[in-house]
Coordinates of C-alpha atoms and ligand atoms in Angstrom, one line a residue:
D1 CA 15.1 -6.4 -17.9
K2 CA 12.9 -3.4 -18.7
G3 CA 12.4 -4.6 -22.3
T4 CA 11.0 -1.8 -24.4
Y5 CA 10.1 0.4 -21.4
P6 CA 11.9 3.7 -20.9
H7 CA 12.1 3.1 -17.1
Y8 CA 11.8 0.2 -14.7
M9 CA 9.1 2.1 -12.7
L10 CA 6.7 2.3 -15.7
K11 CA 7.3 -1.4 -16.4
E12 CA 6.7 -2.3 -12.8
I13 CA 3.4 -0.2 -12.7
D14 CA 2.3 -2.1 -15.8
D15 CA 3.2 -5.5 -14.2
Q16 CA 0.6 -5.1 -11.5
P17 CA -2.4 -6.8 -13.2
T18 CA -0.3 -9.8 -13.9
V19 CA 1.0 -9.9 -10.4
M20 CA -2.6 -9.9 -9.0
R21 CA -3.6 -12.8 -11.3
K22 CA -0.5 -14.7 -10.3
L23 CA -1.2 -14.3 -6.6
A24 CA -4.8 -15.6 -7.2
Q25 CA -3.2 -18.7 -8.8
T26 CA -0.5 -19.2 -6.2
Y27 CA -2.6 -19.0 -3.1
F28 CA -5.9 -20.6 -4.2
N29 CA -6.5 -24.2 -5.0
D30 CA -8.5 -25.6 -7.9
D31 CA -11.7 -25.5 -5.8
G32 CA -11.2 -21.8 -5.3
Q33 CA -10.2 -22.2 -1.6
V34 CA -7.6 -20.0 -0.1
T35 CA -4.6 -22.0 0.9
I36 CA -1.7 -21.0 3.2
D37 CA 0.7 -23.2 5.2
D38 CA -1.1 -25.2 7.9
E39 CA 1.4 -24.5 10.6
L40 CA 1.4 -20.8 9.9
L41 CA -2.4 -20.8 10.1
A42 CA -2.3 -22.6 13.4
D43 CA 0.3 -20.1 14.7
L44 CA -1.9 -17.2 13.6
Q45 CA -4.9 -18.7 15.2
S46 CA -3.2 -18.9 18.6
A47 CA -2.1 -15.3 18.5
D48 CA -4.2 -12.7 20.4
R49 CA -2.6 -9.8 18.5
L50 CA -0.7 -9.3 15.3
Y51 CA 2.2 -6.9 15.0
I52 CA 3.0 -5.8 11.4
V53 CA 6.5 -4.4 11.3
A54 CA 7.9 -2.6 8.2
A55 CA 9.4 0.6 6.7
G56 CA 8.4 3.0 4.0
T57 CA 6.0 1.7 1.4
S58 CA 5.9 -1.7 3.1
Y59 CA 4.8 0.1 6.3
H60 CA 2.0 1.7 4.3
A61 CA 0.9 -1.7 3.0
G62 CA 0.9 -2.7 6.7
L63 CA -1.5 0.1 7.5
V64 CA -3.9 -1.4 5.0
G65 CA -3.2 -4.9 6.4
E66 CA -4.2 -3.7 9.9
R67 CA -7.7 -3.0 8.7
L68 CA -7.9 -6.2 6.6
F69 CA -6.9 -8.4 9.6
E70 CA -9.3 -6.6 12.0
R71 CA -12.3 -6.7 9.6
L72 CA -11.9 -10.2 8.1
A73 CA -10.3 -12.1 10.9
A74 CA -11.4 -10.0 13.9
V75 CA -7.9 -10.1 15.4
P76 CA -6.5 -7.0 16.9
T77 CA -3.6 -5.8 14.7
E78 CA -1.1 -3.0 14.9
A79 CA 1.2 -1.8 12.1
H80 CA 4.5 -0.3 13.2
V81 CA 7.4 1.5 11.6
S82 CA 10.4 -0.9 12.2
S83 CA 12.9 1.8 13.2
E84 CA 10.5 3.0 16.0
F85 CA 9.5 -0.5 17.1
A86 CA 13.2 -1.4 17.5
Y87 CA 13.9 1.1 20.2
N88 CA 10.4 2.2 21.5
S89 CA 8.4 -0.9 21.3
P90 CA 4.8 -1.1 22.7
I91 CA 3.8 -3.4 25.6
L92 CA 3.2 -6.6 23.8
S93 CA 0.1 -8.8 24.2
K94 CA 0.3 -12.3 25.8
H95 CA 0.5 -14.2 22.6
P96 CA 1.9 -11.9 19.9
F97 CA 2.6 -12.9 16.3
F98 CA 4.8 -10.8 14.1
I99 CA 4.5 -10.1 10.4
F100 CA 7.4 -8.5 8.6
L101 CA 6.7 -6.9 5.3
S102 CA 9.7 -6.2 3.2
Q103 CA 10.1 -6.2 -0.6
S104 CA 13.9 -6.7 -0.4
G105 CA 13.9 -8.8 2.8
E106 CA 17.1 -6.9 3.7
T107 CA 15.9 -3.7 5.6
A108 CA 18.1 -3.3 8.6
D109 CA 15.5 -1.6 10.7
S110 CA 13.2 -4.5 10.3
R111 CA 15.9 -7.0 10.9
E112 CA 16.8 -5.3 14.2
V113 CA 13.2 -6.1 15.4
L114 CA 13.2 -9.6 14.1
T115 CA 16.4 -10.4 15.9
E116 CA 14.8 -9.3 19.2
V117 CA 11.6 -11.2 18.3
N118 CA 13.6 -14.4 17.8
A119 CA 15.5 -13.8 21.0
K120 CA 12.2 -13.7 22.9
G121 CA 11.0 -16.9 21.2
Y122 CA 8.1 -15.4 19.4
H123 CA 7.0 -16.7 16.0
S124 CA 7.0 -14.6 12.8
L125 CA 6.2 -14.5 9.1
T126 CA 8.1 -12.5 6.5
I127 CA 6.2 -11.5 3.4
T128 CA 8.9 -10.6 0.8
N129 CA 9.7 -10.5 -2.9
V130 CA 13.1 -12.1 -2.4
Q131 CA 13.4 -15.8 -1.5
N132 CA 16.2 -16.6 0.9
S133 CA 16.6 -12.9 1.8
T134 CA 17.8 -12.2 5.4
L135 CA 14.3 -11.5 6.8
S136 CA 13.0 -14.6 5.1
R137 CA 15.7 -16.9 6.5
E138 CA 15.4 -15.5 10.0
A139 CA 11.6 -15.6 10.3
T140 CA 9.6 -18.7 11.3
Y141 CA 7.6 -18.6 8.0
T142 CA 7.9 -16.9 4.6
M143 CA 5.3 -16.0 2.0
L144 CA 6.5 -14.8 -1.4
L145 CA 5.0 -11.8 -3.3
N146 CA 5.9 -13.4 -6.6
A147 CA 6.0 -9.9 -8.1
G148 CA 9.2 -10.4 -10.1
P149 CA 12.2 -8.2 -9.6
E150 CA 11.4 -4.6 -8.5
I151 CA 14.3 -2.5 -9.6
A152 CA 13.0 1.1 -9.5
V153 CA 13.8 2.7 -6.1
A154 CA 10.1 3.8 -5.8
S155 CA 8.2 0.7 -4.9
T156 CA 5.0 0.1 -6.8
K157 CA 4.1 -3.6 -7.5
A158 CA 5.5 -4.7 -4.2
Y159 CA 3.0 -2.5 -2.4
T160 CA 0.0 -3.9 -4.2
A161 CA 1.3 -7.5 -3.9
Q162 CA 1.8 -7.0 -0.2
I163 CA -1.8 -5.9 0.3
A164 CA -3.1 -8.8 -1.8
V165 CA -1.1 -11.3 0.3
E166 CA -2.3 -9.7 3.5
A167 CA -5.9 -10.1 2.2
I168 CA -5.1 -13.8 1.4
I169 CA -3.9 -14.4 4.9
A170 CA -6.7 -12.4 6.6
K171 CA -9.2 -14.4 4.6
A172 CA -7.6 -17.8 5.5
L173 CA -7.4 -16.8 9.2
G174 CA -11.0 -15.4 9.3
E175 CA -12.3 -18.6 7.6
A176 CA -10.4 -20.8 10.1
T177 CA -12.0 -18.9 13.0
Q178 CA -15.5 -18.9 11.4
Q179 CA -15.8 -15.2 10.7
V180 CA -18.8 -14.3 8.6
A181 CA -16.9 -11.4 7.1
A182 CA -14.2 -13.7 5.8
A183 CA -16.7 -16.3 4.4
D184 CA -18.5 -13.5 2.6
F185 CA -15.3 -12.0 1.1
D186 CA -15.0 -13.4 -2.4
L187 CA -11.3 -12.8 -2.7
R188 CA -10.4 -14.9 -5.7
P189 CA -12.9 -13.3 -8.1
Q190 CA -12.2 -10.0 -6.5
L191 CA -8.5 -10.3 -7.4
G192 CA -9.6 -10.7 -11.0
L193 CA -11.7 -7.6 -10.9
V194 CA -8.8 -5.8 -9.3
A195 CA -6.5 -6.9 -12.2
N196 CA -9.0 -5.6 -14.7
G197 CA -9.4 -2.4 -12.8
I198 CA -5.7 -1.8 -12.7
Q199 CA -5.4 -2.6 -16.4
A200 CA -8.1 0.0 -17.2
L201 CA -6.0 2.6 -15.4
V202 CA -2.7 1.8 -16.9
D203 CA -4.3 1.9 -20.3
Q204 CA -5.0 5.6 -19.8
K205 CA -1.5 6.8 -19.4
E206 CA -1.8 9.9 -21.5
R207 CA -4.5 11.1 -19.2
F208 CA -2.2 10.9 -16.1
E209 CA 0.6 12.5 -18.1
A210 CA -1.8 15.4 -18.8
V211 CA -2.7 15.7 -15.1
A212 CA 1.0 15.7 -14.2
K213 CA 1.7 18.5 -16.7
D214 CA -1.3 20.7 -15.9
N215 CA -1.5 20.3 -12.1
F216 CA 1.8 19.0 -10.6
V217 CA 5.0 19.9 -12.4
D218 CA 5.1 23.5 -11.3
Q219 CA 3.9 23.0 -7.7
R220 CA 5.9 23.2 -4.5
D221 CA 3.4 21.3 -2.4
A222 CA 0.7 18.7 -2.9
F223 CA -1.7 16.9 -0.6
Y224 CA -3.5 13.6 -0.7
I225 CA -6.4 13.3 1.8
G226 CA -8.7 10.4 2.8
R227 CA -10.3 8.6 5.7
G228 CA -9.7 5.1 7.0
I229 CA -8.2 2.9 4.3
D230 CA -8.2 5.9 1.9
Y231 CA -6.0 7.7 4.4
A232 CA -3.5 4.8 4.5
V233 CA -3.3 5.1 0.7
S234 CA -2.9 8.9 0.9
L235 CA 0.3 8.3 2.9
E236 CA 1.7 6.0 0.2
A237 CA 0.5 8.3 -2.7
S238 CA 2.3 11.2 -1.0
L239 CA 5.5 9.2 -0.5
K240 CA 5.5 8.2 -4.2
L241 CA 5.3 11.9 -5.2
K242 CA 7.9 13.2 -2.8
E243 CA 10.4 10.4 -3.6
I244 CA 10.7 10.9 -7.3
T245 CA 9.5 14.5 -8.0
Y246 CA 10.9 16.2 -4.9
I247 CA 7.6 18.1 -4.5
H248 CA 6.8 18.5 -0.8
S249 CA 3.8 16.3 -0.2
E250 CA 1.8 15.1 2.8
G251 CA -0.9 12.5 3.2
V252 CA -3.4 13.9 5.6
A253 CA -6.4 12.3 7.4
A254 CA -9.1 14.4 5.8
G255 CA -10.6 15.3 9.2
E256 CA -7.3 16.6 10.4
L257 CA -6.9 19.2 7.7
K258 CA -8.7 21.9 9.8
H259 CA -6.5 21.1 12.8
G260 CA -3.5 22.5 11.1
P261 CA -2.4 21.4 7.6
I262 CA -5.1 23.6 5.8
A263 CA -2.9 26.6 6.7
L264 CA -0.5 25.4 4.0
I265 CA -3.1 25.7 1.2
E266 CA -2.3 28.4 -1.3
S267 CA -3.8 29.4 -4.6
G268 CA -3.5 26.4 -7.0
T269 CA -2.1 23.9 -4.4
P270 CA -3.2 20.4 -5.6
V271 CA -5.3 18.5 -3.0
I272 CA -6.3 15.0 -4.2
G273 CA -9.2 13.3 -2.3
I274 CA -9.3 9.5 -2.3
I275 CA -12.9 8.5 -1.8
T276 CA -13.9 4.8 -1.7
Q277 CA -15.7 4.2 1.6
E278 CA -19.4 4.8 1.6
R279 CA -19.5 5.7 5.3
T280 CA -17.1 8.6 5.0
A281 CA -17.4 9.8 1.4
S282 CA -19.5 12.9 2.1
L283 CA -17.2 13.9 4.9
T284 CA -14.1 13.8 2.8
R285 CA -15.9 15.7 0.1
S286 CA -16.7 18.5 2.6
N287 CA -13.1 18.6 3.6
L288 CA -12.0 18.9 0.0
A289 CA -14.5 21.8 -0.4
E290 CA -13.0 23.5 2.6
T291 CA -9.6 23.5 0.9
A292 CA -11.1 24.7 -2.4
A293 CA -12.6 27.7 -0.5
R294 CA -8.9 28.6 0.3
G295 CA -7.9 28.4 -3.3
S296 CA -6.7 24.8 -3.7
H297 CA -7.0 22.9 -6.9
I298 CA -9.0 19.8 -6.0
M299 CA -9.0 16.5 -7.7
T300 CA -10.8 13.2 -6.8
I301 CA -10.0 9.5 -7.1
V302 CA -13.4 7.8 -6.6
T303 CA -14.9 4.3 -7.1
K304 CA -17.7 4.2 -9.6
S305 CA -20.6 3.5 -7.2
L306 CA -19.7 6.7 -5.2
A307 CA -18.8 8.9 -8.2
K308 CA -20.5 12.2 -8.9
A309 CA -20.7 14.2 -12.2
H310 CA -17.7 16.4 -11.4
D311 CA -15.3 13.7 -10.2
D312 CA -12.0 13.3 -12.0
I313 CA -10.6 9.8 -11.8
I314 CA -13.2 7.1 -11.6
L315 CA -12.2 3.5 -10.7
E316 CA -14.0 0.2 -11.3
D317 CA -15.9 -1.0 -8.2
V318 CA -14.2 -3.6 -6.1
D319 CA -14.8 -4.7 -2.5
E320 CA -14.3 -1.7 -0.2
M321 CA -11.4 -3.5 1.5
L322 CA -9.5 -3.9 -1.7
T323 CA -9.8 -0.3 -3.1
P324 CA -6.1 0.5 -2.2
L325 CA -5.1 -1.8 -5.0
L326 CA -6.8 0.6 -7.4
T327 CA -6.5 4.0 -5.8
I328 CA -2.7 3.9 -5.6
I329 CA -2.4 3.4 -9.4
P330 CA -3.3 7.0 -10.5
A331 CA -0.9 8.3 -7.8
Q332 CA 2.0 6.1 -9.1
L333 CA 1.4 7.2 -12.7
I334 CA 1.0 10.9 -11.8
S335 CA 4.3 10.7 -9.8
Y336 CA 6.1 9.0 -12.7
Y337 CA 5.0 11.5 -15.3
T338 CA 5.7 14.5 -13.0
S339 CA 9.3 13.2 -12.4
L340 CA 9.8 12.6 -16.1
L341 CA 8.5 16.1 -17.1
K342 CA 10.8 17.6 -14.5
G343 CA 13.7 15.8 -16.2
L344 CA 14.6 13.8 -13.0
D345 CA 16.1 10.4 -12.7
V346 CA 12.8 8.4 -12.2
D347 CA 14.3 5.1 -11.3
K348 CA 17.1 6.4 -9.1
P349 CA 16.0 9.5 -7.2
R350 CA 18.6 11.5 -5.3
N351 CA 19.6 10.5 -1.8
L352 CA 17.8 7.1 -1.8
A353 CA 18.8 3.5 -2.1
K354 CA 16.7 0.6 -3.2
S355 CA 17.4 -1.4 -0.1
V356 CA 18.3 0.3 3.2
T357 CA 20.8 -1.9 5.0
V358 CA 21.8 0.5 7.7
Q359 CA 19.8 1.6 10.7
Ligands
M6R1 O1 12.6 -3.7 1.0 P1 11.6 -3.0 1.9 O2 10.2 -3.2 1.5 O3 11.9 -3.5 3.4 O4 11.9 -1.5 1.9 C1 11.3 -0.6 2.7 C2 11.5 0.8 2.3 O5 12.9 1.2 2.3 C3 10.9 1.1 0.9 O6 9.6 0.7 0.8 C4 11.1 2.6 0.5 O7 10.2 3.4 1.3 C5 10.8 2.8 -1.0 N1 11.7 3.6 -1.6 C6 9.4 3.3 -1.3 O8 9.1 3.6 -2.6

């Protein structure tokens, strides 16, 4: 039920602070310790490599997960697009463990991979929003997103919930294997900060509506750029825009611009830089400036501690590994308002289905 909301997508964007708080309750005990299933944890510990398999937005959440597992749990991790993995799989490690990310739990491309994983006797975890969905039933373990029904075709709260659950598992695994990075990662209070940070953004809706009106509605192309985890979010931000506004959009690794995509920049083309990582902030800023010199209209989404006077959208500071939970919110809202201003069907964009049950 969308209640008083004009569209499911807007309601689902607004649900995100609540979902973050709910996950902090579900997966932490009263002492503030992260808790996941013991057998799952043991299985994860015996794996020498994690394979995250997913499609669309869930794949983009997997790209963030890849970094979380490597940094917090020091376990090699690869995120793969399920339709590719199914027919062009990489050479597997000796003890692989599979993580399927799927909001619906019904994506046929992912199921194709899981069937093969089961046939080979490997163990797996499905992270999904739908209890008893096909991918949940067929995997060894299930963890729920607890995000409530997601109805809009464009996925929003499932993306942030998937990243939060990946962080929860990475922390549990890293603690079990005595990783300092995991012990130092104060996830539970961080999820509270994230919830507040998202709330601060969704409370500024008029601002994002104005950005959509002034900088996006009349554009043919738009680019999101970033490095590392910010690049992973750029891909998702760009998918959100193209899905519901039909504006051609690409997420580009900031350093790759000059190897090709910068040729597409014309006068007024929006280029949005996502900047949350101290190590690479100045490099991404230089890449933005290079597009501005070709006439682009640049905008920045930046965390407070890295912000400069001319930055546009400034986010509350959270742990550098959790910034995707905040940086995606402006992109979701800008896409929503651009679609609305163009008079399009926000919740049911053309040519797309909520759950893709054919390969
Ligand atoms: O239900 P799933 O998470 O498996 O769905 C995967 C994709 O089909 C889905 O994320 C799709 O890309 C969305 N329309 C994105 O907004």
